PDB file of C-alpha atoms and ligand atoms in Angstrom:
ATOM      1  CA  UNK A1147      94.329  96.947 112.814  1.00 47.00           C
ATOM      2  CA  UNK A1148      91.586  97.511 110.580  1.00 49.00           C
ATOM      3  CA  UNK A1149      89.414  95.439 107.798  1.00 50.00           C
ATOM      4  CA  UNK A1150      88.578  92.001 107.735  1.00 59.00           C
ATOM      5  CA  UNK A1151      92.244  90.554 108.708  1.00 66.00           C
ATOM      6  CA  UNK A1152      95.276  91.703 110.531  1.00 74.00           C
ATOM      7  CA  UNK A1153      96.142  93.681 107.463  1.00 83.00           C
ATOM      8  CA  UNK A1154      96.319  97.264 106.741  1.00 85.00           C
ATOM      9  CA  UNK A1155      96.128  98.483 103.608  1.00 92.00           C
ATOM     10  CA  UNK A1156      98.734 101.283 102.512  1.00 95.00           C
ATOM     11  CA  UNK A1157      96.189 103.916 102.559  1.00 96.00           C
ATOM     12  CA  UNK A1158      95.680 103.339 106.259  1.00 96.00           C
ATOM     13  CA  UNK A1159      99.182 103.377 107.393  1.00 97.00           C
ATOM     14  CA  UNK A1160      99.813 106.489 105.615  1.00 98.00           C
ATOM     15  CA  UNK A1161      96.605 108.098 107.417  1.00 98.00           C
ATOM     16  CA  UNK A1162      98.173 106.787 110.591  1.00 97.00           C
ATOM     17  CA  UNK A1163     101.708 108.205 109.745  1.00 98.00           C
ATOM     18  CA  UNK A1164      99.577 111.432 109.530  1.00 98.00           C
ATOM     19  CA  UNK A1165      97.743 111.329 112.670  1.00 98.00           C
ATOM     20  CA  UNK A1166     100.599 110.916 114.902  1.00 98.00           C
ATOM     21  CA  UNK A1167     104.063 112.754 113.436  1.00 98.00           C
ATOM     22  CA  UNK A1168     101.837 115.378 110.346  1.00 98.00           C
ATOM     23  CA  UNK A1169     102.596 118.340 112.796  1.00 98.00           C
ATOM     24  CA  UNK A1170     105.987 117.858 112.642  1.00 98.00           C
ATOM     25  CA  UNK A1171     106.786 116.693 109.118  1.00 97.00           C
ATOM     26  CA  UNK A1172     104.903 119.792 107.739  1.00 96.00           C
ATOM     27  CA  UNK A1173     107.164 121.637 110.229  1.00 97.00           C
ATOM     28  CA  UNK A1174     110.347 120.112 109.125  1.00 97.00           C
ATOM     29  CA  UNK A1175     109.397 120.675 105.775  1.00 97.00           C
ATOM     30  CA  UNK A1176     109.902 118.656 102.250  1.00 97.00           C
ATOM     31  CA  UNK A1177     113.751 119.062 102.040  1.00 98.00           C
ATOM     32  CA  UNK A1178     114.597 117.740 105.261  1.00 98.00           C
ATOM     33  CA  UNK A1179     112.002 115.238 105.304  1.00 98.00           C
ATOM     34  CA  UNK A1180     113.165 113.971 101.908  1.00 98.00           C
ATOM     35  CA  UNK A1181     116.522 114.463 103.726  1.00 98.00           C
ATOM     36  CA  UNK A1182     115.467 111.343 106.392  1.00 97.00           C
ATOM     37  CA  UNK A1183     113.767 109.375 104.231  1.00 98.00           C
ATOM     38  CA  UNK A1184     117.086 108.715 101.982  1.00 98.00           C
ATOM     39  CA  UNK A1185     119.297 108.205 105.347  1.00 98.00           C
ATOM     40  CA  UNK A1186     116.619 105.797 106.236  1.00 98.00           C
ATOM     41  CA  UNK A1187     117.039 104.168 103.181  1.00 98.00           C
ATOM     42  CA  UNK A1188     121.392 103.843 103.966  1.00 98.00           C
ATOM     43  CA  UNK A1189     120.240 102.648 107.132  1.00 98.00           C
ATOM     44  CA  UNK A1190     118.161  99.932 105.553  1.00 98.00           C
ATOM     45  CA  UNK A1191     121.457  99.047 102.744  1.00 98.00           C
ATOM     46  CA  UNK A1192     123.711  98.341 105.883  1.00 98.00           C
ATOM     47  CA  UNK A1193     120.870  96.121 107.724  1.00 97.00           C
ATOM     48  CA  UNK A1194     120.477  94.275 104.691  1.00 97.00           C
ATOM     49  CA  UNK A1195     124.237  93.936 104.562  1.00 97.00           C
ATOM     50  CA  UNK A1196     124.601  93.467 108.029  1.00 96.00           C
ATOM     51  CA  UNK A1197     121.854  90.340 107.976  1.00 92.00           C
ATOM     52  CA  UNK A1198     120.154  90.835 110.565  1.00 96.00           C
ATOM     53  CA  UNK A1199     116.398  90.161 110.441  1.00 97.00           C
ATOM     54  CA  UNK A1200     115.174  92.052 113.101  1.00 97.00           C
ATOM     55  CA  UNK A1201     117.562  95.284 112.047  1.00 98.00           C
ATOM     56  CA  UNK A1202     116.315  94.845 108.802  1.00 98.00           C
ATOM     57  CA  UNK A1203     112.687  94.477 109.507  1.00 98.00           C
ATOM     58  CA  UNK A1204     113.110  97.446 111.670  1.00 98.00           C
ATOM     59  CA  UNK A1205     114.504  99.585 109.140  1.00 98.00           C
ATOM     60  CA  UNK A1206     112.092  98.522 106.135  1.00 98.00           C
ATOM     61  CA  UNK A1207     109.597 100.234 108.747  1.00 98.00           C
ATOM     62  CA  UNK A1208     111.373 103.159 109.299  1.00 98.00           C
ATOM     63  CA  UNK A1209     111.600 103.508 105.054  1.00 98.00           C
ATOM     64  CA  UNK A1210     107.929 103.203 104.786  1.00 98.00           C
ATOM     65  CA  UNK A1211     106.750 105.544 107.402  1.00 98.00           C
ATOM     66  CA  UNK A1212     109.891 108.566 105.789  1.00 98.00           C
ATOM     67  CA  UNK A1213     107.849 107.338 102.216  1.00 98.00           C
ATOM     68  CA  UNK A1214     104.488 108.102 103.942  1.00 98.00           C
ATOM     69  CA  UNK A1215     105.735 111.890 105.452  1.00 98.00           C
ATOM     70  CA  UNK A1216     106.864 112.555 102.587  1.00 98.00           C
ATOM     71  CA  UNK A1217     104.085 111.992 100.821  1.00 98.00           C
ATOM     72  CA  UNK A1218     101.737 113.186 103.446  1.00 98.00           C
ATOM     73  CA  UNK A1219     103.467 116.827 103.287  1.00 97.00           C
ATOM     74  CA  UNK A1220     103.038 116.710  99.232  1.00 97.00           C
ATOM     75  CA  UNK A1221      99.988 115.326  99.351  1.00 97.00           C
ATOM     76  CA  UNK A1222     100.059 112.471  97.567  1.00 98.00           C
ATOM     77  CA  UNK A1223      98.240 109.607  97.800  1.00 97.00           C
ATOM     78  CA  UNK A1224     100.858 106.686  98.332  1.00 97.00           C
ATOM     79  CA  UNK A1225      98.356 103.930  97.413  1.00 96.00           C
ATOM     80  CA  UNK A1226      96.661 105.735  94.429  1.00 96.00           C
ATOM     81  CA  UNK A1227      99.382 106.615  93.445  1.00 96.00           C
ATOM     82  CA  UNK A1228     101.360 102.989  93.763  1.00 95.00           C
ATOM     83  CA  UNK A1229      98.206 101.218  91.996  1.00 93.00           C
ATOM     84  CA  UNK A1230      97.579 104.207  89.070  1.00 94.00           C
ATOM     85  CA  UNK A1231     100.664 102.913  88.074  1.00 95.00           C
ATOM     86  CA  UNK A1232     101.485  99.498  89.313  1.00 94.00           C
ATOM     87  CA  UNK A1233      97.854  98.124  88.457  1.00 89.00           C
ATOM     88  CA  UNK A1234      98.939  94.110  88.204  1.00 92.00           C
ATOM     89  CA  UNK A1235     100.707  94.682  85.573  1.00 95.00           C
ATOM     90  CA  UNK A1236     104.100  95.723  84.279  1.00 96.00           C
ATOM     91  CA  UNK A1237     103.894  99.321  83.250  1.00 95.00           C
ATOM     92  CA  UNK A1238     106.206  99.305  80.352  1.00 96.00           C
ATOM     93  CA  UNK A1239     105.889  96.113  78.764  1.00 96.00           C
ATOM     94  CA  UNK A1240     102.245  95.698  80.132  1.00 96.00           C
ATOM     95  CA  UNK A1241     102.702  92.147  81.318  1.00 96.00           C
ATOM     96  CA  UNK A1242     102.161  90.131  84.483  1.00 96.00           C
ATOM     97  CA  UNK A1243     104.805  89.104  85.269  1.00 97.00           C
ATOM     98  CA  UNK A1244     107.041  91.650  84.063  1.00 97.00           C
ATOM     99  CA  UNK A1245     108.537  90.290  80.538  1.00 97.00           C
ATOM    100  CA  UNK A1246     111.267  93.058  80.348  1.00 97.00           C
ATOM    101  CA  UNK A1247     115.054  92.500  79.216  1.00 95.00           C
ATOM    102  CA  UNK A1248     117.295  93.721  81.993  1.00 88.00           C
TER     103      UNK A1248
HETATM  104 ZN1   ZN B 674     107.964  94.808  82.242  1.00 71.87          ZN
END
């Protein structure tokens, strides 16, 4: 883990992500990539239906590390990105916390 508590900050994780599986994302390419990251994200629908912590936990992982190849092979930044337009506050209505009408 890195800075001054057990946290790591998005930026990190993504680095990480790219360290150990880059190789093989860029060689499976964007489509299938994309193609995992959206099973991953079934997988994590029927934890969260299935209630199980653990399964669900597990799978919120596996959705964030998909989100990070993915955005390792197009080279985006996932935290610049996520803050650019997420900056603490709502990015339509401008407001913290959101004040949108469903
Ligand atoms: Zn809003």
């Amino acid at each position: 883990m890195q800075g001054d508590d057990d946290y790591m900050h998005i930026q990190e994780f993504q680095k990480m992500m790219r360290r150990l599986y880059f190789h093989r994302d860029s060689e499976r390419g964007l489509k299938g990539t994309f193609n995992w990251l959206v099973e991953e994200v079934e997988e994590l629908r029927e934890a969260l239906e299935n209630g199980d912590r653990k399964e669900v936990e597990r799978e919120f992982a596996d959705v964030i590390a998909w989100l990070s190849s993915l955005a390792n092979i197009t080279g985006v930044d996932l935290e610049k990105a996520a803050l650019a337009k997420y900056e603490h506050k709502c990015p339509k209505c401008k407001k913290a916390p959101c004040a949108c009408t469903f």
